[in-house]
Amino acid sequence: SKQINGYQYWFDADYAARQENSVPPTTSLLCYDSLSLTSLPGGLHTFSVRFKDDAGIWSGNISQFFYVEKKDTAHLNQVTAYRYWFDDMDTSLNLVDLVPFINPYVMDTQIPLDGIDSGRHVVHFQFKDANGVWSMVTTDSTTLDLKAIYTFNGNGNWSEAKNWVNMVKPPPVLSAGNKIFIDPVSGGNCILNVPQQIGSGAIITIRSGKSFVIPGNLNITQ
């Protein structure tokens, strides 16, 4: 029954310089605000925010790191690549090279969610500069309503994670509602080199003109 009616934010440990704003009472607040960073020196900083309800109770702090480029050297560096992964799957890093290099880089691209099941998930990003140095990890979260989709878009064995979008392979038993798409690269093959069971209500689709090789037995039961 509580409603949000205000929030405050501050940088680093400077709580004394916090900014406080009021909002019309609401149970769900999408907060958009423009913040000035001109007073912050170059380097690593933290941004903290918290929210107040109509009983005058403040929430806990939400804090995140961000980096302000040093004005005398920012133009000399460039963003050359980024990588991302979901939840705790940091062994399944998805690397994207940027051509040409760019500074600043505004990321406005669709991230495929193949292999991610319904529910709430966390996505992590890192960016690499021309010196080969990776940035700190930036994290966000999202909620999915659909069942997982697994897409084979490589060439070769089913068992190799690199052949799957987001480097996520389907489980040995694909449950109802989940889908597999077979879409190898042009001229390539998808080779089912491990056992795979497609459960009742699950779907496997082979894209038109693509090759799906089953070296062993194909068992179809009802």
XYZ file of N, CA and C in Angstrom:
666
model
N 0.811 -1.213 0.000
C 0.000 0.000 0.000
C 0.849 1.269 0.000
N 2.173 1.121 0.160
C 3.050 2.296 0.176
C 3.225 2.842 -1.234
N 3.518 4.150 -1.324
C 3.771 4.797 -2.598
C 5.054 5.611 -2.532
N 5.744 5.682 -3.650
C 6.978 6.470 -3.736
C 6.603 7.927 -3.978
N 7.206 8.829 -3.210
C 6.913 10.258 -3.424
C 8.169 11.133 -3.490
N 9.335 10.514 -3.528
C 10.543 11.316 -3.637
C 11.787 10.466 -3.759
N 12.887 11.101 -4.163
C 14.176 10.408 -4.232
C 15.294 11.430 -4.061
N 16.456 10.946 -3.730
C 17.639 11.787 -3.624
C 18.845 11.024 -4.167
N 19.829 11.759 -4.673
C 21.025 11.138 -5.228
C 22.245 11.990 -4.909
N 23.406 11.338 -4.961
C 24.664 12.020 -4.694
C 25.792 11.244 -5.359
N 26.952 11.889 -5.466
C 28.114 11.278 -6.083
C 29.166 10.951 -5.028
N 29.829 9.828 -5.232
C 30.897 9.380 -4.352
C 30.400 9.345 -2.896
N 31.179 9.878 -1.955
C 30.763 9.881 -0.546
C 30.233 11.246 -0.120
N 29.935 12.101 -1.103
C 29.518 13.475 -0.796
C 28.008 13.542 -0.563
N 27.558 12.886 0.504
C 26.123 12.887 0.821
C 25.636 14.284 1.181
N 26.523 15.118 1.690
C 26.120 16.477 2.077
C 25.665 17.285 0.862
N 26.151 16.945 -0.317
C 25.777 17.672 -1.535
C 24.671 16.949 -2.295
N 23.925 16.112 -1.628
C 22.859 15.344 -2.287
C 21.794 16.260 -2.894
N 21.165 15.757 -3.936
C 20.048 16.449 -4.567
C 18.775 15.659 -4.266
N 17.716 16.368 -3.837
C 16.473 15.688 -3.477
C 15.331 16.221 -4.333
N 14.521 15.315 -4.853
C 13.395 15.674 -5.708
C 12.127 14.990 -5.224
N 11.002 15.653 -5.405
C 9.698 15.077 -5.095
C 9.014 14.646 -6.377
N 8.190 13.598 -6.289
C 7.423 13.120 -7.436
C 5.993 12.865 -6.972
N 5.028 12.905 -7.884
C 3.657 12.549 -7.510
C 3.622 11.114 -6.982
N 2.890 10.838 -5.911
C 2.861 9.495 -5.320
C 2.530 8.424 -6.363
N 3.329 7.375 -6.376
C 3.140 6.288 -7.334
C 3.700 5.000 -6.754
N 3.136 3.871 -7.172
C 3.645 2.575 -6.711
C 4.775 2.060 -7.583
N 4.954 2.641 -8.774
C 6.024 2.216 -9.680
C 6.590 3.454 -10.362
N 7.857 3.746 -10.105
C 8.462 4.979 -10.603
C 9.518 4.678 -11.664
N 9.318 5.235 -12.864
C 10.355 5.245 -13.886
C 11.011 6.617 -13.826
N 12.252 6.647 -13.399
C 12.904 7.920 -13.077
C 13.852 8.332 -14.203
N 13.561 9.463 -14.833
C 14.428 10.018 -15.857
C 14.877 11.403 -15.389
N 16.193 11.617 -15.356
C 16.702 12.895 -14.895
C 18.028 13.182 -15.587
N 18.298 14.435 -15.835
C 19.573 14.841 -16.421
C 20.498 15.303 -15.306
N 21.690 14.739 -15.251
C 22.624 15.038 -14.175
C 23.861 15.725 -14.742
N 24.329 16.747 -14.062
C 25.530 17.457 -14.478
C 26.756 16.830 -13.819
N 27.755 16.526 -14.641
C 28.990 15.934 -14.133
C 30.170 16.891 -14.260
N 29.905 18.156 -14.536
C 30.985 19.107 -14.801
C 31.876 19.329 -13.586
N 31.345 19.112 -12.394
C 32.147 19.354 -11.192
C 33.008 18.161 -10.805
N 32.846 17.036 -11.499
C 33.591 15.831 -11.140
C 34.902 15.747 -11.915
N 35.997 15.459 -11.241
C 37.271 15.277 -11.951
C 37.280 13.955 -12.698
N 38.210 13.814 -13.631
C 38.327 12.561 -14.353
C 38.694 11.422 -13.423
N 38.188 10.217 -13.744
C 38.493 9.056 -12.920
C 37.241 8.282 -12.558
N 37.396 7.334 -11.633
C 36.317 6.454 -11.212
C 35.473 7.109 -10.119
N 34.148 7.031 -10.256
C 33.224 7.620 -9.295
C 32.080 6.647 -9.019
N 31.296 6.984 -8.001
C 30.075 6.227 -7.728
C 28.879 7.163 -7.761
N 27.775 6.624 -8.221
C 26.495 7.327 -8.200
C 25.558 6.549 -7.286
N 24.953 7.245 -6.318
C 24.057 6.587 -5.365
C 22.693 7.255 -5.391
N 21.652 6.436 -5.244
C 20.289 6.957 -5.245
C 19.464 6.159 -4.245
N 18.488 6.802 -3.640
C 17.542 6.097 -2.781
C 16.182 6.782 -2.892
N 15.122 6.075 -2.451
C 13.758 6.527 -2.672
C 12.987 6.575 -1.359
N 12.017 7.482 -1.302
C 11.232 7.691 -0.085
C 9.771 7.361 -0.340
N 9.126 6.709 0.640
C 7.696 6.417 0.495
C 6.866 7.456 1.243
N 5.545 7.326 1.119
C 4.664 8.340 1.696
C 4.561 8.252 3.216
N 5.257 7.273 3.818
C 5.355 7.222 5.280
C 6.633 7.888 5.770
N 7.408 8.463 4.824
C 8.645 9.147 5.193
C 9.824 8.206 5.384
N 9.685 6.936 4.956
C 10.747 5.958 5.130
C 11.589 5.897 3.855
N 12.920 5.942 4.048
C 13.831 5.878 2.902
C 14.243 4.438 2.625
N 14.393 4.113 1.356
C 14.900 2.792 0.964
C 16.397 2.719 1.219
N 16.967 1.532 1.008
C 18.412 1.407 1.008
C 19.002 2.089 -0.211
N 20.308 2.303 -0.203
C 20.982 2.950 -1.329
C 21.192 1.965 -2.473
N 21.075 2.454 -3.697
C 21.517 1.734 -4.880
C 22.711 2.509 -5.431
N 23.863 1.858 -5.548
C 25.079 2.537 -6.002
C 25.685 1.814 -7.186
N 26.274 2.586 -8.090
C 26.935 1.996 -9.246
C 28.149 2.842 -9.622
N 29.195 2.155 -10.098
C 30.393 2.846 -10.545
C 30.189 3.425 -11.939
N 30.889 4.512 -12.211
C 30.997 5.023 -13.573
C 32.323 5.760 -13.689
N 32.745 5.997 -14.898
C 34.066 6.570 -15.137
C 33.944 7.865 -15.930
N 34.584 8.909 -15.447
C 34.655 10.188 -16.161
C 36.016 10.270 -16.834
N 36.012 10.383 -18.163
C 37.270 10.448 -18.886
C 38.018 11.738 -18.566
N 39.324 11.620 -18.470
C 40.148 12.802 -18.228
C 40.185 13.646 -19.493
N 39.872 14.907 -19.339
C 39.664 15.782 -20.495
C 40.908 15.934 -21.358
N 42.099 15.789 -20.762
C 43.310 16.011 -21.542
C 43.731 14.785 -22.341
N 43.135 13.614 -22.067
C 43.551 12.406 -22.765
C 42.392 11.662 -23.421
N 41.159 12.101 -23.195
C 40.002 11.340 -23.673
C 40.020 11.186 -25.186
N 40.415 12.242 -25.896
C 40.350 12.180 -27.352
C 41.398 11.252 -27.943
N 42.386 10.844 -27.149
C 43.451 9.993 -27.648
C 43.063 8.519 -27.658
N 42.048 8.148 -26.876
C 41.669 6.744 -26.755
C 40.399 6.463 -27.547
N 40.151 5.177 -27.798
C 38.965 4.777 -28.534
C 38.439 3.448 -28.004
N 37.146 3.229 -28.194
C 36.528 1.956 -27.833
C 36.669 1.015 -29.022
N 37.216 -0.166 -28.783
C 37.505 -1.093 -29.878
C 36.611 -2.332 -29.859
N 36.004 -2.652 -28.709
C 35.190 -3.867 -28.618
C 34.383 -3.833 -27.333
N 33.382 -4.696 -27.261
C 32.688 -4.922 -25.999
C 32.346 -6.398 -25.878
N 32.067 -6.831 -24.659
C 31.652 -8.206 -24.415
C 30.546 -8.200 -23.366
N 29.724 -9.245 -23.405
C 28.612 -9.323 -22.469
C 28.334 -10.778 -22.119
N 27.687 -10.976 -20.968
C 27.265 -12.301 -20.543
C 26.083 -12.159 -19.601
N 25.370 -13.255 -19.402
C 24.159 -13.248 -18.586
C 24.394 -13.971 -17.264
N 23.775 -13.442 -16.223
C 23.788 -14.061 -14.892
C 25.224 -14.384 -14.479
N 25.479 -15.640 -14.090
C 26.837 -16.023 -13.673
C 27.562 -16.810 -14.759
N 27.106 -16.679 -16.017
C 27.700 -17.438 -17.121
C 28.899 -16.693 -17.710
N 29.872 -16.323 -16.843
C 31.015 -15.567 -17.330
C 31.984 -16.422 -18.134
N 31.720 -17.734 -18.232
C 32.509 -18.571 -19.132
C 31.960 -18.526 -20.551
N 30.791 -17.903 -20.731
C 30.159 -17.780 -22.051
C 30.160 -16.320 -22.482
N 31.365 -15.736 -22.594
C 31.492 -14.339 -22.986
C 31.222 -14.177 -24.476
N 30.430 -13.175 -24.818
C 30.139 -12.845 -26.207
C 30.932 -11.595 -26.573
N 31.906 -11.753 -27.465
C 32.794 -10.655 -27.843
C 32.346 -10.046 -29.161
N 32.230 -8.713 -29.183
C 31.838 -7.981 -30.393
C 32.910 -6.936 -30.685
N 33.592 -7.060 -31.822
C 34.596 -6.077 -32.228
C 33.914 -4.913 -32.939
N 34.396 -3.710 -32.680
C 33.836 -2.510 -33.292
C 34.740 -2.053 -34.435
N 34.163 -1.919 -35.610
C 34.903 -1.437 -36.776
C 34.069 -0.367 -37.466
N 34.574 0.859 -37.565
C 35.868 1.318 -37.051
C 35.805 1.585 -35.545
N 36.975 1.803 -34.933
C 37.015 2.196 -33.532
C 36.319 3.544 -33.380
N 35.836 3.819 -32.161
C 35.020 5.026 -31.987
C 35.180 5.585 -30.577
N 35.054 6.886 -30.455
C 35.065 7.570 -29.163
C 34.331 8.904 -29.312
N 33.233 9.094 -28.570
C 32.636 8.135 -27.622
C 31.808 7.089 -28.356
N 31.523 5.992 -27.668
C 30.687 4.937 -28.236
C 29.334 4.919 -27.531
N 28.268 5.142 -28.288
C 26.905 5.063 -27.758
C 26.330 3.723 -28.175
N 26.122 2.830 -27.208
C 25.657 1.481 -27.521
C 24.152 1.489 -27.726
N 23.734 1.263 -28.954
C 22.316 1.216 -29.304
C 22.122 0.036 -30.238
N 22.138 -1.145 -29.679
C 22.051 -2.367 -30.478
C 21.222 -3.405 -29.736
N 20.633 -4.315 -30.475
C 19.837 -5.383 -29.874
C 20.755 -6.512 -29.413
N 20.549 -6.970 -28.187
C 21.307 -8.078 -27.640
C 20.448 -9.334 -27.733
N 20.896 -10.375 -28.445
C 20.089 -11.599 -28.551
C 19.948 -12.275 -27.200
N 18.773 -12.825 -26.948
C 18.487 -13.473 -25.667
C 18.400 -14.983 -25.813
N 18.972 -15.523 -26.897
C 18.941 -16.967 -27.109
C 19.575 -17.705 -25.935
N 18.930 -18.780 -25.524
C 19.442 -19.597 -24.434
C 19.060 -19.110 -23.058
N 18.315 -17.991 -22.983
C 17.919 -17.425 -21.699
C 16.444 -17.738 -21.472
N 16.130 -18.444 -20.392
C 14.762 -18.878 -20.121
C 13.967 -17.751 -19.484
N 12.653 -17.968 -19.360
C 11.790 -16.960 -18.742
C 12.200 -16.721 -17.294
N 11.921 -15.524 -16.797
C 12.289 -15.138 -15.440
C 13.155 -13.895 -15.448
N 13.656 -13.534 -14.284
C 14.483 -12.332 -14.150
C 15.959 -12.698 -14.304
N 16.675 -11.926 -15.117
C 18.070 -12.216 -15.398
C 18.898 -10.933 -15.329
N 20.194 -11.126 -15.145
C 21.147 -10.023 -15.091
C 22.054 -10.115 -16.308
N 22.332 -8.965 -16.933
C 23.254 -8.919 -18.070
C 24.412 -7.987 -17.714
N 25.624 -8.409 -18.047
C 26.838 -7.668 -17.710
C 27.553 -7.242 -18.991
N 28.145 -6.032 -18.980
C 28.871 -5.511 -20.133
C 30.253 -5.023 -19.704
N 31.219 -5.186 -20.609
C 32.530 -4.574 -20.477
C 32.953 -4.022 -21.836
N 33.779 -2.964 -21.803
C 34.229 -2.327 -23.028
C 35.757 -2.250 -23.030
N 36.346 -2.438 -24.204
C 37.804 -2.454 -24.330
C 38.283 -1.233 -25.104
N 39.394 -0.644 -24.645
C 39.932 0.525 -25.332
C 41.095 0.132 -26.234
N 41.675 1.146 -26.893
C 42.734 0.894 -27.860
C 44.014 0.395 -27.219
N 44.124 0.524 -25.898
C 45.281 0.006 -25.179
C 45.083 -1.445 -24.748
N 43.931 -2.035 -25.107
C 43.653 -3.411 -24.716
C 43.154 -3.558 -23.296
N 42.774 -2.455 -22.663
C 42.315 -2.474 -21.275
C 40.791 -2.542 -21.239
N 40.272 -3.473 -20.433
C 38.824 -3.608 -20.289
C 38.312 -2.681 -19.193
N 37.121 -2.145 -19.399
C 36.481 -1.276 -18.409
C 35.977 -2.102 -17.236
N 35.491 -1.426 -16.213
C 34.784 -2.120 -15.142
C 33.506 -2.717 -15.720
N 32.895 -3.615 -14.971
C 31.680 -4.288 -15.417
C 30.461 -3.409 -15.133
N 29.640 -3.205 -16.140
C 28.366 -2.514 -15.991
C 27.253 -3.558 -16.019
N 26.342 -3.484 -15.068
C 25.334 -4.528 -14.892
C 23.934 -3.945 -14.940
N 23.031 -4.668 -15.578
C 21.614 -4.299 -15.605
C 20.800 -5.584 -15.530
N 19.490 -5.453 -15.374
C 18.635 -6.636 -15.247
C 17.419 -6.499 -16.148
N 16.813 -7.639 -16.463
C 15.621 -7.656 -17.297
C 14.793 -8.884 -16.949
N 13.506 -8.829 -17.251
C 12.602 -9.946 -16.995
C 12.055 -10.451 -18.323
N 12.165 -11.758 -18.551
C 11.682 -12.370 -19.782
C 10.412 -13.157 -19.502
N 9.457 -13.049 -20.420
C 8.190 -13.774 -20.280
C 8.149 -15.031 -21.143
N 9.034 -15.119 -22.144
C 8.985 -16.232 -23.089
C 9.914 -17.357 -22.654
N 9.614 -18.551 -23.151
C 10.490 -19.686 -22.937
C 11.776 -19.501 -23.748
N 12.788 -20.294 -23.402
C 14.098 -20.129 -24.020
C 14.098 -20.556 -25.486
N 14.893 -19.835 -26.280
C 15.153 -20.172 -27.678
C 16.655 -20.410 -27.813
N 17.037 -21.497 -28.477
C 18.435 -21.822 -28.709
C 18.679 -21.823 -30.219
N 19.695 -21.070 -30.663
C 19.947 -20.943 -32.100
C 21.356 -21.404 -32.433
N 21.447 -22.430 -33.288
C 22.735 -22.894 -33.816
C 23.054 -22.061 -35.044
N 24.099 -21.244 -34.969
C 24.446 -20.378 -36.104
C 25.899 -20.519 -36.519
N 26.552 -21.600 -36.082
C 27.955 -21.822 -36.425
C 28.124 -22.876 -37.493
N 29.187 -23.684 -37.343
C 29.482 -24.753 -38.294
C 30.216 -25.862 -37.555
N 29.628 -27.064 -37.550
C 30.303 -28.173 -36.892
C 29.424 -28.854 -35.871
N 30.061 -29.270 -34.775
C 29.389 -30.112 -33.793
C 28.395 -29.356 -32.919
N 27.320 -30.022 -32.617
C 26.270 -29.543 -31.713
C 26.847 -29.237 -30.331
N 27.820 -30.014 -29.886
C 28.329 -29.935 -28.512
C 29.222 -28.737 -28.246
N 29.638 -28.012 -29.296
C 30.550 -26.890 -29.115
C 29.763 -25.605 -28.885
N 29.984 -24.990 -27.731
C 29.230 -23.781 -27.350
C 29.417 -22.644 -28.342
N 30.596 -22.565 -28.972
C 30.863 -21.454 -29.899
C 29.919 -21.455 -31.093
N 29.268 -22.586 -31.362
C 28.352 -22.670 -32.502
C 26.945 -22.178 -32.177
N 26.712 -21.750 -30.939
C 25.375 -21.325 -30.513
C 25.379 -19.841 -30.175
N 24.298 -19.163 -30.492
C 24.143 -17.758 -30.118
C 24.255 -17.625 -28.604
N 25.035 -16.645 -28.154
C 25.337 -16.411 -26.739
C 26.139 -17.554 -26.116
N 26.645 -18.479 -26.964
C 27.446 -19.606 -26.494
C 26.698 -20.437 -25.455
N 25.373 -20.534 -25.627
C 24.529 -21.311 -24.714
C 23.895 -22.462 -25.488
N 24.257 -23.695 -25.110
C 23.707 -24.885 -25.761
C 22.392 -25.285 -25.089
N 21.515 -25.948 -25.823
C 20.274 -26.434 -25.206
C 20.568 -27.561 -24.216
N 19.716 -27.751 -23.218
C 19.894 -28.868 -22.289
C 19.661 -30.193 -23.003
N 20.183 -31.304 -22.455
C 20.018 -32.613 -23.120
C 18.558 -32.991 -23.362
N 17.668 -32.511 -22.474
C 16.235 -32.744 -22.656
C 15.559 -31.382 -22.791
N 15.041 -31.085 -23.983
C 14.390 -29.797 -24.224
C 12.940 -29.903 -23.764
N 12.563 -29.080 -22.795
C 11.231 -29.177 -22.204
C 10.198 -28.407 -23.009
N 8.942 -28.617 -22.672
C 7.821 -28.010 -23.392
C 7.936 -26.494 -23.435
N 7.627 -25.929 -24.604
C 7.638 -24.482 -24.779
C 8.958 -23.941 -25.284
N 10.054 -24.688 -25.089
C 11.359 -24.244 -25.561
C 11.544 -24.602 -27.036
N 12.443 -23.861 -27.717
C 12.621 -24.045 -29.161
C 14.103 -24.085 -29.520
N 14.413 -24.848 -30.552
C 15.748 -24.880 -31.138
C 15.632 -24.525 -32.614
N 16.480 -23.590 -33.077
C 16.547 -23.241 -34.490
C 17.909 -23.669 -35.041
N 17.891 -24.411 -36.126
C 19.112 -24.848 -36.797
C 19.358 -23.919 -37.972
N 20.389 -23.061 -37.856
C 20.655 -22.042 -38.871
C 22.160 -21.860 -39.043
N 22.884 -22.922 -39.486
C 24.342 -22.808 -39.619
C 24.736 -21.773 -40.670
N 26.013 -21.376 -40.617
C 26.515 -20.397 -41.584
C 26.380 -20.954 -42.997
N 26.404 -20.067 -43.966
C 26.257 -20.481 -45.357
C 27.324 -21.518 -45.724
N 26.884 -22.651 -46.228
C 27.794 -23.724 -46.592
C 28.207 -24.608 -45.441
N 27.738 -24.303 -44.237
C 28.114 -25.073 -43.062
C 27.091 -26.137 -42.708
N 27.416 -26.926 -41.672
C 26.549 -27.998 -41.212
C 26.340 -27.899 -39.712
N 25.222 -28.400 -39.262
C 24.978 -28.637 -37.845
C 25.014 -30.153 -37.651
N 26.000 -30.643 -36.899
C 26.192 -32.080 -36.723
C 25.785 -32.468 -35.312
N 24.762 -33.275 -35.191
C 24.263 -33.713 -33.889
C 25.167 -34.841 -33.372
N 26.237 -34.450 -32.686
C 27.240 -35.427 -32.235
C 27.018 -35.892 -30.803
N 25.941 -35.435 -30.157
C 25.603 -35.853 -28.790
C 24.111 -36.173 -28.747
N 23.673 -36.985 -27.790
C 22.240 -37.284 -27.677
C 21.440 -36.018 -27.354
N 20.293 -35.884 -27.978
C 19.412 -34.751 -27.721
C 17.970 -35.240 -27.760
N 17.242 -34.935 -26.701
C 15.838 -35.325 -26.636
C 14.964 -34.089 -26.735
N 13.992 -34.134 -27.627
C 13.030 -33.050 -27.800
C 11.743 -33.484 -27.120
N 11.448 -32.941 -25.959
C 10.294 -33.356 -25.184
C 8.981 -32.927 -25.816
N 7.904 -33.477 -25.321
C 6.582 -33.135 -25.810
C 6.302 -31.651 -25.600
N 5.889 -30.981 -26.666
C 5.611 -29.546 -26.579
C 6.801 -28.671 -26.912
N 7.996 -29.247 -27.057
C 9.173 -28.500 -27.500
C 9.262 -28.569 -29.020
N 10.023 -27.655 -29.611
C 10.063 -27.555 -31.076
C 11.506 -27.425 -31.546
N 11.851 -28.151 -32.606
C 13.125 -27.951 -33.298
C 12.819 -27.606 -34.746
N 13.419 -26.526 -35.248
C 13.147 -26.021 -36.592
C 14.453 -25.906 -37.366
N 14.488 -26.440 -38.582
C 15.636 -26.318 -39.463
C 15.311 -25.243 -40.501
N 16.112 -24.194 -40.528
C 15.866 -23.111 -41.470
C 15.961 -23.610 -42.912
N 15.202 -22.996 -43.775
C 15.149 -23.397 -45.182
C 16.534 -23.343 -45.820
N 16.896 -24.434 -46.501
C 18.166 -24.481 -47.211
C 19.368 -24.791 -46.346
N 19.162 -25.075 -45.049
C 20.272 -25.337 -44.153
C 20.439 -26.835 -43.910
N 21.651 -27.233 -43.475
C 22.016 -28.642 -43.343
C 22.045 -29.068 -41.882
N 21.339 -30.158 -41.569
C 21.305 -30.741 -40.223
C 21.668 -32.215 -40.367
N 22.807 -32.613 -39.790
C 23.339 -33.969 -39.961
C 23.146 -34.752 -38.670
N 22.524 -35.948 -38.776
C 22.346 -36.837 -37.633
C 23.140 -38.114 -37.928
N 24.369 -38.249 -37.377
C 25.186 -39.423 -37.695
C 24.621 -40.715 -37.106
N 23.902 -40.663 -36.005
C 23.406 -41.859 -35.342
C 21.960 -42.157 -35.667
N 21.210 -42.505 -34.640
C 19.805 -42.877 -34.818
C 18.882 -41.725 -34.458
N 17.761 -41.637 -35.160
C 16.705 -40.682 -34.865
C 15.503 -41.464 -34.373
N 15.174 -41.324 -33.101
C 14.054 -42.057 -32.513
C 12.863 -41.121 -32.338
N 11.736 -41.470 -32.916
C 10.517 -40.668 -32.795
C 9.475 -41.497 -32.054
N 9.013 -40.987 -30.911
C 8.022 -41.690 -30.106
C 6.883 -40.761 -29.776
N 5.762 -41.328 -29.429
C 4.596 -40.530 -29.030
C 4.269 -40.807 -27.571
